[in-house]
Coordinates of C-alpha atoms in Angstrom, one line a residue:
Chain A
X1 CA -105.1 185.4 169.4
X2 CA -106.3 183.4 166.4
X3 CA -109.5 184.4 164.5
X4 CA -111.1 181.6 162.6
X5 CA -113.8 181.9 159.9
X6 CA -116.0 178.9 159.3
X7 CA -118.2 177.9 156.4
X8 CA -121.0 175.7 157.7
X9 CA -124.1 173.9 156.4
X10 CA -127.1 172.7 158.4
X11 CA -130.5 171.2 158.0
X12 CA -132.5 173.6 160.1
X13 CA -135.4 171.2 160.8
X14 CA -134.4 170.2 164.3
X15 CA -132.9 173.5 165.4
X16 CA -134.6 176.4 167.1
X17 CA -132.9 178.7 164.7
X18 CA -129.4 180.1 164.8
X19 CA -129.3 182.1 168.0
X20 CA -128.1 180.7 171.3
X21 CA -131.1 180.1 173.7
X22 CA -131.0 178.4 177.1
X23 CA -132.3 174.8 177.1
X24 CA -132.9 174.9 173.3
X25 CA -130.9 173.2 170.6
X26 CA -129.7 176.0 168.3
X27 CA -127.0 176.1 165.7
X28 CA -124.9 178.7 167.5
X29 CA -125.3 176.8 170.8
X30 CA -124.3 173.5 169.2
X31 CA -121.3 175.0 167.5
X32 CA -120.1 176.7 170.6
X33 CA -120.5 173.6 172.7
X34 CA -118.5 171.4 170.2
X35 CA -115.8 174.0 169.5
X36 CA -115.3 174.6 173.2
X37 CA -114.6 170.9 173.6
X38 CA -112.3 170.8 170.6
X39 CA -110.4 174.0 171.4
X40 CA -110.4 173.3 175.2
X41 CA -111.5 176.8 176.0
X42 CA -114.9 178.6 176.0
X43 CA -115.7 179.7 172.5
X44 CA -118.2 182.4 171.4
X45 CA -119.2 182.2 167.7
X46 CA -120.4 185.2 165.6
X47 CA -122.6 184.1 162.7
X48 CA -123.3 186.2 159.6
X49 CA -127.0 185.6 159.6
X50 CA -129.4 184.7 162.4
X51 CA -131.5 182.2 160.5
X52 CA -135.0 181.3 161.9
X53 CA -136.2 177.9 163.1
X54 CA -136.5 175.5 160.2
X55 CA -134.4 177.6 157.8
X56 CA -131.4 175.8 156.3
X57 CA -127.9 176.9 155.4
X58 CA -125.5 175.7 152.6
X59 CA -122.9 178.4 153.2
X60 CA -123.5 180.2 156.5
X61 CA -120.3 181.8 157.9
X62 CA -119.3 182.3 161.4
X63 CA -116.1 183.5 163.1
X64 CA -114.6 182.9 166.6
X65 CA -111.4 183.9 168.4
X66 CA -109.2 182.2 170.9
X67 CA -105.7 181.1 172.0
X68 CA -105.9 177.4 171.1
X69 CA -103.2 175.1 169.9
X70 CA -105.2 172.8 167.6
X71 CA -104.4 173.4 163.9
X72 CA -107.3 174.7 161.8
X73 CA -107.7 171.5 159.6
X74 CA -107.7 169.2 162.7
X75 CA -110.3 171.4 164.3
X76 CA -112.7 170.8 161.4
X77 CA -112.3 167.0 161.5
X78 CA -112.6 166.8 165.3
X79 CA -115.6 169.1 165.5
X80 CA -117.4 167.3 162.6
X81 CA -116.7 164.0 164.3
X82 CA -118.5 165.1 167.5
X83 CA -121.3 166.8 165.4
X84 CA -122.0 163.4 163.6
X85 CA -122.4 161.7 166.9
X86 CA -118.9 160.2 167.0
X87 CA -119.6 158.3 163.8
X88 CA -120.0 155.2 165.8
X89 CA -122.8 153.7 163.7
X90 CA -122.6 152.9 160.0
X91 CA -124.0 155.6 157.7
X92 CA -124.7 158.0 160.5
X93 CA -124.6 161.7 159.5
X94 CA -125.4 164.8 161.6
X95 CA -127.6 167.8 160.7
X96 CA -124.8 170.4 161.1
X97 CA -121.4 170.3 159.5
X98 CA -118.3 172.5 159.1
X99 CA -117.5 172.6 155.4
X100 CA -114.2 174.5 155.8
X101 CA -112.3 176.8 158.1
X102 CA -109.6 179.5 157.5
X103 CA -107.6 181.8 159.7
X104 CA -108.4 185.5 159.1
X105 CA -107.0 188.8 160.4
X106 CA -107.8 189.6 164.0
X107 CA -110.1 192.5 163.2
X108 CA -112.3 190.4 160.8
X109 CA -115.9 189.9 161.8
X110 CA -118.1 187.3 160.0
X111 CA -121.1 189.5 160.2
X112 CA -120.0 193.1 160.1
X113 CA -117.6 192.5 157.2
X114 CA -120.2 190.8 155.0
X115 CA -121.0 192.8 151.9
X116 CA -124.1 190.7 151.0
X117 CA -125.7 187.3 150.8
X118 CA -127.4 184.9 148.5
X119 CA -130.5 182.9 149.5
X120 CA -132.2 180.1 147.6
X121 CA -135.9 179.3 148.2
X122 CA -137.1 175.9 147.0
X123 CA -140.7 175.3 146.0
X124 CA -142.2 171.9 145.1
X125 CA -145.0 172.6 142.7
X126 CA -147.3 169.5 142.4
X127 CA -150.7 168.3 143.4
X128 CA -150.1 165.2 145.5
X129 CA -148.7 165.6 149.0
X130 CA -144.9 164.8 149.0
X131 CA -144.1 163.8 152.6
X132 CA -140.4 163.1 152.0
X133 CA -139.8 166.7 150.9
X134 CA -141.8 168.4 153.6
X135 CA -138.8 169.7 155.6
X136 CA -136.8 170.9 152.6
X137 CA -139.4 172.4 150.2
X138 CA -142.5 174.6 150.3
X139 CA -145.1 172.5 148.5
X140 CA -147.5 174.6 146.4
X141 CA -150.3 172.6 144.9
X142 CA -151.6 175.0 142.3
X143 CA -149.6 175.1 139.1
X144 CA -147.5 178.2 139.0
X145 CA -147.0 180.5 136.0
X146 CA -143.3 180.9 136.1
X147 CA -143.2 183.5 133.4
X148 CA -145.5 185.8 135.4
X149 CA -143.2 185.3 138.4
X150 CA -140.1 186.2 136.3
X151 CA -141.8 189.4 135.2
X152 CA -142.7 190.3 138.8
X153 CA -139.1 189.7 139.8
X154 CA -138.0 192.6 137.5
X155 CA -139.8 195.0 139.8
X156 CA -137.9 193.7 142.8
X157 CA -134.4 193.8 141.3
X158 CA -132.4 196.9 141.9
X159 CA -132.2 199.4 144.8
X160 CA -135.5 200.1 146.5
X161 CA -137.1 200.8 149.9
X162 CA -138.3 197.3 150.8
X163 CA -140.4 198.2 153.8
X164 CA -143.3 196.3 152.2
X165 CA -141.3 193.0 152.5
X166 CA -140.4 193.4 156.1
X167 CA -142.0 191.5 158.9
X168 CA -142.6 192.9 162.4
X169 CA -140.4 191.5 165.1
X170 CA -136.9 191.8 163.6
X171 CA -134.2 194.1 165.1
X172 CA -134.4 197.8 164.3
X173 CA -132.7 198.8 161.1
X174 CA -131.4 202.3 160.2
X175 CA -132.8 202.1 156.7
X176 CA -135.1 199.7 154.8
X177 CA -133.4 200.5 151.5
X178 CA -131.6 197.5 150.0
X179 CA -130.1 196.5 146.7
X180 CA -131.1 193.2 145.1
X181 CA -128.3 192.4 142.6
X182 CA -129.9 189.4 141.2
X183 CA -133.2 187.5 141.4
X184 CA -133.4 184.3 139.2
X185 CA -136.3 181.9 139.0
X186 CA -135.6 178.5 137.4
X187 CA -137.4 175.2 137.3
X188 CA -136.4 171.6 137.2
X189 CA -137.8 168.1 137.8
X190 CA -136.8 166.3 141.0
X191 CA -135.9 162.6 141.1
X192 CA -139.6 161.6 141.2
X193 CA -140.3 163.8 138.1
X194 CA -142.1 166.5 140.2
X195 CA -141.7 170.1 139.3
X196 CA -139.4 172.2 141.5
X197 CA -139.0 176.0 141.3
X198 CA -135.9 177.7 142.7
X199 CA -135.8 181.4 143.6
X200 CA -132.2 182.6 143.9
X201 CA -131.9 186.1 145.4
X202 CA -128.7 188.0 145.9
X203 CA -128.5 191.3 147.8
X204 CA -126.5 193.6 150.0
X205 CA -128.7 192.9 152.9
X206 CA -132.2 191.6 153.8
X207 CA -134.9 192.8 156.2
X208 CA -136.6 190.4 158.6
X209 CA -138.4 187.6 156.7
X210 CA -137.8 189.5 153.4
X211 CA -137.0 186.5 151.3
X212 CA -139.9 184.6 152.6
X213 CA -142.3 187.5 152.0
X214 CA -140.9 188.0 148.5
X215 CA -141.4 184.3 147.8
X216 CA -145.0 184.4 149.1
X217 CA -145.7 187.4 146.9
X218 CA -144.1 185.7 143.8
X219 CA -146.2 182.6 144.6
X220 CA -149.4 184.7 144.6
X221 CA -148.3 186.1 141.2
X222 CA -147.6 182.6 139.9
X223 CA -151.0 181.3 141.0
X224 CA -152.8 184.3 139.5
X225 CA -153.9 185.9 142.7
X226 CA -151.9 189.0 141.9
X227 CA -150.9 190.4 138.5
X228 CA -147.2 190.7 138.0
X229 CA -147.5 194.5 137.6
X230 CA -149.0 194.7 141.1
X231 CA -145.5 194.1 142.5
X232 CA -144.3 197.5 141.4
X233 CA -147.2 199.1 143.3
X234 CA -146.5 197.0 146.3
X235 CA -142.8 198.0 146.5
X236 CA -143.7 201.7 145.9
X237 CA -146.5 201.6 148.6
X238 CA -144.1 200.4 151.3
X239 CA -147.1 198.6 152.9
X240 CA -146.6 195.1 154.2
X241 CA -150.3 194.2 154.0
X242 CA -150.3 194.7 150.2
X243 CA -147.6 192.1 149.7
X244 CA -148.2 188.3 149.8
X245 CA -148.0 185.8 152.6
X246 CA -144.8 184.8 154.3
X247 CA -143.6 181.5 152.7
X248 CA -142.8 178.9 155.3
X249 CA -139.2 178.5 156.7
X250 CA -138.5 175.0 155.4
X251 CA -138.0 176.1 151.8
X252 CA -135.3 178.7 152.6
X253 CA -131.6 178.2 152.4
X254 CA -128.8 180.7 153.2
X255 CA -126.7 179.8 150.2
X256 CA -123.6 182.1 150.2
X257 CA -122.1 185.1 152.1
X258 CA -120.0 187.6 150.1
X259 CA -117.1 189.5 151.6
X260 CA -116.1 191.2 148.4
X261 CA -118.4 193.6 146.6
X262 CA -117.2 192.5 143.2
X263 CA -118.3 188.9 143.9
X264 CA -121.7 190.1 145.1
X265 CA -122.3 192.4 142.2
X266 CA -120.9 189.9 139.7
X267 CA -118.6 192.5 138.2
Chain B
X1 CA -168.8 145.1 160.2
X2 CA -166.7 147.0 157.7
X3 CA -163.2 145.9 156.9
X4 CA -161.0 148.7 155.4
X5 CA -157.6 148.2 153.7
X6 CA -155.4 151.2 153.7
X7 CA -152.3 152.1 151.6
X8 CA -150.1 154.4 153.6
X9 CA -146.7 156.1 153.3
X10 CA -144.5 157.4 156.0
X11 CA -141.1 158.9 156.6
X12 CA -139.8 156.6 159.3
X13 CA -137.3 159.1 160.7
X14 CA -139.3 160.2 163.7
X15 CA -141.1 157.0 164.5
X16 CA -140.0 154.2 166.8
X17 CA -140.9 151.8 164.0
X18 CA -144.3 150.3 163.1
X19 CA -145.3 148.4 166.1
X20 CA -147.4 150.0 168.9
X21 CA -145.4 150.7 172.1
X22 CA -146.5 152.5 175.2
X23 CA -145.2 156.1 175.5
X24 CA -143.5 155.9 172.1
X25 CA -144.5 157.4 168.8
X26 CA -145.0 154.5 166.4
X27 CA -146.8 154.3 163.0
X28 CA -149.3 151.8 164.2
X29 CA -149.9 153.9 167.4
X30 CA -150.4 157.1 165.4
X31 CA -152.8 155.5 162.9
X32 CA -154.9 153.9 165.7
X33 CA -155.0 157.1 167.6
X34 CA -156.2 159.1 164.6
X35 CA -158.5 156.5 163.2
X36 CA -160.2 156.1 166.6
X37 CA -161.0 159.8 166.6
X38 CA -162.3 159.8 163.0
X39 CA -164.3 156.5 163.4
X40 CA -165.5 157.5 166.9
X41 CA -164.7 154.0 168.2
X42 CA -161.5 152.2 169.3
X43 CA -159.6 151.0 166.2
X44 CA -157.0 148.3 166.0
X45 CA -154.8 148.3 162.8
X46 CA -153.1 145.2 161.3
X47 CA -150.1 146.2 159.2
X48 CA -148.5 144.0 156.5
X49 CA -145.0 144.7 157.6
X50 CA -143.5 145.7 161.0
X51 CA -140.9 148.1 159.8
X52 CA -138.1 149.0 162.1
X53 CA -137.3 152.5 163.5
X54 CA -136.0 154.8 160.7
X55 CA -137.4 152.6 157.9
X56 CA -139.8 154.3 155.5
X57 CA -142.8 153.1 153.5
X58 CA -144.2 154.2 150.2
X59 CA -146.9 151.5 150.0
X60 CA -147.4 149.9 153.4
X61 CA -150.8 148.3 153.8
X62 CA -152.9 148.0 156.9
X63 CA -156.4 146.8 157.6
X64 CA -158.9 147.5 160.4
X65 CA -162.5 146.6 161.2
X66 CA -165.4 148.4 162.8
X67 CA -169.0 149.5 162.8
X68 CA -168.5 153.1 161.8
X69 CA -170.7 155.4 159.7
X70 CA -168.1 157.6 158.0
X71 CA -167.7 156.9 154.3
X72 CA -164.3 155.5 153.3
X73 CA -163.2 158.5 151.2
X74 CA -164.2 161.0 154.0
X75 CA -162.3 158.9 156.5
X76 CA -159.1 159.4 154.4
X77 CA -159.5 163.1 154.2
X78 CA -160.3 163.5 157.9
X79 CA -157.5 161.2 159.1
X80 CA -154.9 163.0 156.8
X81 CA -156.1 166.3 158.1
X82 CA -155.3 165.3 161.7
X83 CA -152.0 163.6 160.7
X84 CA -150.9 166.9 159.0
X85 CA -151.4 168.8 162.2
X86 CA -154.8 170.2 161.2
X87 CA -153.1 172.0 158.2
X88 CA -153.3 175.2 160.2
X89 CA -150.1 176.7 158.9
X90 CA -149.1 177.2 155.3
X91 CA -147.1 174.5 153.7
X92 CA -147.3 172.2 156.7
X93 CA -147.1 168.5 155.8
X94 CA -147.0 165.5 158.2
X95 CA -144.7 162.5 158.1
X96 CA -147.5 159.9 157.8
X97 CA -150.2 159.9 155.2
X98 CA -153.0 157.6 154.0
X99 CA -152.7 157.4 150.3
X100 CA -155.9 155.4 149.7
X101 CA -158.5 153.2 151.4
X102 CA -160.9 150.6 150.1
X103 CA -163.5 148.3 151.6
X104 CA -162.5 144.6 151.5
X105 CA -164.3 141.4 152.4
X106 CA -164.6 140.7 156.2
X107 CA -162.2 137.8 156.1
X108 CA -159.4 139.7 154.4
X109 CA -156.2 140.4 156.5
X110 CA -153.6 142.9 155.3
X111 CA -150.7 140.7 156.6
X112 CA -151.8 137.0 156.2
X113 CA -153.3 137.5 152.7
X114 CA -150.1 139.2 151.4
X115 CA -148.3 137.1 148.7
X116 CA -145.2 139.1 148.8
X117 CA -143.5 142.5 149.0
X118 CA -141.2 144.9 147.2
X119 CA -138.5 146.9 149.0
X120 CA -136.3 149.7 147.6
X121 CA -133.0 150.5 149.2
X122 CA -131.5 153.9 148.3
X123 CA -127.7 154.5 148.4
X124 CA -126.0 157.8 147.9
X125 CA -122.5 157.1 146.5
X126 CA -120.3 160.1 146.8
X127 CA -117.3 161.3 148.8
X128 CA -118.5 164.5 150.4
X129 CA -121.0 164.3 153.3
X130 CA -124.5 165.0 152.2
X131 CA -126.4 166.2 155.3
X132 CA -129.8 166.8 153.6
X133 CA -130.0 163.2 152.5
X134 CA -129.0 161.6 155.8
X135 CA -132.4 160.4 156.8
X136 CA -133.4 159.0 153.4
X137 CA -130.2 157.4 152.0
X138 CA -127.3 155.3 153.1
X139 CA -124.3 157.3 152.1
X140 CA -121.4 155.1 150.9
X141 CA -118.2 157.1 150.2
X142 CA -116.2 154.6 148.3
X143 CA -117.1 154.4 144.6
X144 CA -119.1 151.3 144.1
X145 CA -118.7 148.9 141.1
X146 CA -122.3 148.4 140.1
X147 CA -121.5 145.7 137.6
X148 CA -120.0 143.5 140.3
X149 CA -123.1 144.2 142.4
X150 CA -125.4 143.1 139.6
X151 CA -123.4 139.9 139.1
X152 CA -123.7 139.1 142.8
X153 CA -127.4 139.8 142.7
X154 CA -127.8 136.8 140.3
X155 CA -126.8 134.4 143.1
X156 CA -129.6 135.9 145.3
X157 CA -132.4 135.7 142.8
X158 CA -134.6 132.6 142.9
X159 CA -135.6 130.2 145.7
X160 CA -132.9 129.6 148.4
X161 CA -132.5 129.1 152.1
X162 CA -131.6 132.6 153.2
X163 CA -130.5 131.9 156.7
X164 CA -127.2 133.8 156.0
X165 CA -129.2 137.0 155.5
X166 CA -131.3 136.7 158.7
X167 CA -130.5 138.8 161.8
X168 CA -131.1 137.5 165.3
X169 CA -134.0 139.1 167.2
X170 CA -136.9 138.7 164.8
X171 CA -139.9 136.4 165.4
X172 CA -139.4 132.7 164.9
X173 CA -140.1 131.6 161.3
X174 CA -141.1 128.0 160.2
X175 CA -138.7 128.1 157.4
X176 CA -135.9 130.4 156.1
X177 CA -136.5 129.4 152.5
X178 CA -137.8 132.4 150.4
X179 CA -138.2 133.2 146.7
X180 CA -136.7 136.4 145.4
X181 CA -138.6 137.1 142.2
X182 CA -136.6 140.1 141.2
X183 CA -133.5 142.1 142.3
X184 CA -132.7 145.1 140.2
X185 CA -129.8 147.5 140.7
X186 CA -130.0 150.8 138.9
X187 CA -128.2 154.1 139.2
X188 CA -129.1 157.8 138.6
X189 CA -127.9 161.3 139.5
X190 CA -129.8 163.2 142.1
X191 CA -130.7 166.9 141.8
X192 CA -127.2 167.9 143.0
X193 CA -125.6 165.6 140.4
X194 CA -124.6 163.0 143.0
X195 CA -124.6 159.3 142.2
X196 CA -127.5 157.4 143.6
X197 CA -127.9 153.6 143.5
X198 CA -131.3 151.9 144.0
X199 CA -131.7 148.3 144.9
X200 CA -135.2 147.0 144.2
X201 CA -136.0 143.6 145.6
X202 CA -139.3 141.6 145.2
X203 CA -139.9 138.4 147.1
X204 CA -142.6 136.2 148.6
X205 CA -141.3 137.1 152.1
X206 CA -138.3 138.5 154.0
X207 CA -136.5 137.3 157.1
X208 CA -135.6 139.8 159.8
X209 CA -133.3 142.5 158.4
X210 CA -132.9 140.5 155.2
X211 CA -133.0 143.4 152.8
X212 CA -130.5 145.4 154.9
X213 CA -128.1 142.5 155.1
X214 CA -128.4 141.8 151.4
X215 CA -127.7 145.5 150.8
X216 CA -124.6 145.5 153.1
X217 CA -123.3 142.4 151.3
X218 CA -123.8 144.0 147.9
X219 CA -122.1 147.2 149.1
X220 CA -119.1 145.0 150.2
X221 CA -119.1 143.4 146.7
X222 CA -119.3 146.9 145.1
X223 CA -116.5 148.3 147.1
X224 CA -114.2 145.3 146.3
X225 CA -114.2 143.8 149.8
X226 CA -115.9 140.7 148.6
X227 CA -115.8 139.1 145.1
X228 CA -119.2 138.7 143.4
X229 CA -118.8 134.9 143.4
X230 CA -118.5 134.9 147.2
X231 CA -122.2 135.6 147.4
X232 CA -123.0 132.1 146.1
X233 CA -120.9 130.6 148.9
X234 CA -122.4 132.9 151.5
X235 CA -126.0 131.8 150.5
X236 CA -125.0 128.1 150.4
X237 CA -123.2 128.3 153.8
X238 CA -126.2 129.6 155.6
X239 CA -123.9 131.5 157.9
X240 CA -124.8 135.1 158.9
X241 CA -121.2 135.9 159.8
X242 CA -120.0 135.3 156.2
X243 CA -122.4 137.9 154.8
X244 CA -121.8 141.6 154.9
X245 CA -122.8 144.3 157.4
X246 CA -126.4 145.3 158.1
X247 CA -127.0 148.5 156.1
X248 CA -128.6 151.3 158.2
X249 CA -132.4 151.7 158.3
X250 CA -132.7 155.1 156.7
X251 CA -132.1 153.8 153.1
X252 CA -134.9 151.2 153.3
X253 CA -138.4 151.7 151.9
X254 CA -141.2 149.3 151.9
X255 CA -142.4 150.0 148.4
X256 CA -145.3 147.7 147.6
X257 CA -147.4 144.8 148.9
X258 CA -148.7 142.2 146.5
X259 CA -152.0 140.3 147.2
X260 CA -152.0 138.5 143.8
X261 CA -149.3 136.0 143.0
X262 CA -149.4 137.0 139.3
X263 CA -148.5 140.6 140.2
X264 CA -145.6 139.5 142.4
X265 CA -144.1 137.1 139.9
X266 CA -144.7 139.5 137.0
X267 CA -146.5 136.8 135.0

């Protein structure tokens, strides 16, 4: 029995999230449909992270098992061909793509063997409405104080009980303690000269909506609604209602999955 | 009777083009629906250019008349509010937006009074599939020789019979002679460091699919399939089949409409 680990990217705009649902277009559902055709057998895919509707991925991982003859590299080409709509028309590109695939030991599981993940949250920080970025950025109109946001980020780095950054509705977790290995905030201009702010966050695990609530809290610090120091109190309080709003899904990208602790911790 | 001239921008991805069609979401249809609500009377909108499905606009113009009380600036705010879905959720932005509105003389017509237009065509020129740009760029994988494209562009500038760059299926035109005042080809890196090529073309009028066929022809010159000099022969021949392919709609943007000849000709 082969066990294949995929690296995939997708634009989450037109998906009802990762998880298979009847009658709805989901990433897992699309992958299983296409891989079942290519492998000529029913395929069940296990993803590392169940991203929500509208959330994107640059480096989602997923594994699946089966007794199929097609070589791994041919499988990628064939599946991508179907995902891009058969590439019949010039310039046509799909919203889901397998970046690479590799054979892994039979006991390997894309989710349970993950040691951590990196997310990127993209903010567009300018006054005038930017319609062409609406599905890929969270547009914040008020000018953000990035230095205050960086200071607030220091209270989030490290090992803490992050109950304050957990939304209701996720699956039950044994503990709400997590380690954030890195939290970088950088800024750049986009091609139209508008200010973009990227929040990169690397951790051993994330609670439900944690990155989006952290982002909403940092945005409130950046806009002056919360002082940077308040974030220390918020974390210590463990109270969701003290933290900021949940930033919208379209700015969030699952960037990378780590299977080795030394890659995650940057040692 | 008031006559209002709008400047509008839209992401054409989810529209079946400009022109009103029963049961289909079109830009004209959406604008008329929303403006009729805001003006409290049935509104008919005349656009300058009937963009095809998937084609975008940065500076489309459209005019409409009526006896309505709402002040012009309030009208823009109210219409944009509805177009953005009521702005109920954080960070939500629509795919169609009124940029500005002004009152014009009663005899003014957005289309018939236009002296010319500028289009921009955006190409992404890199090997690896870029899914997040798929609705806003034409991705060409083979590295393009931009100098050859610039040389070919010289044969297109000026006043010519452009029958060779006209697709079948558009409305009947009296003449296929047009003046291209400017055709600039520039390159830049996008935020991921990928090469982008912009074709900016300014003329007194355009035949059906003309910019997309010019782009397809320039891409074939850039990829070495056609020599730059061949473009002179193509224009002189007047034969569509000698020109290049029709570049896909998603790279095309209606950038500006000119109502004064001196703005168009850059005098």
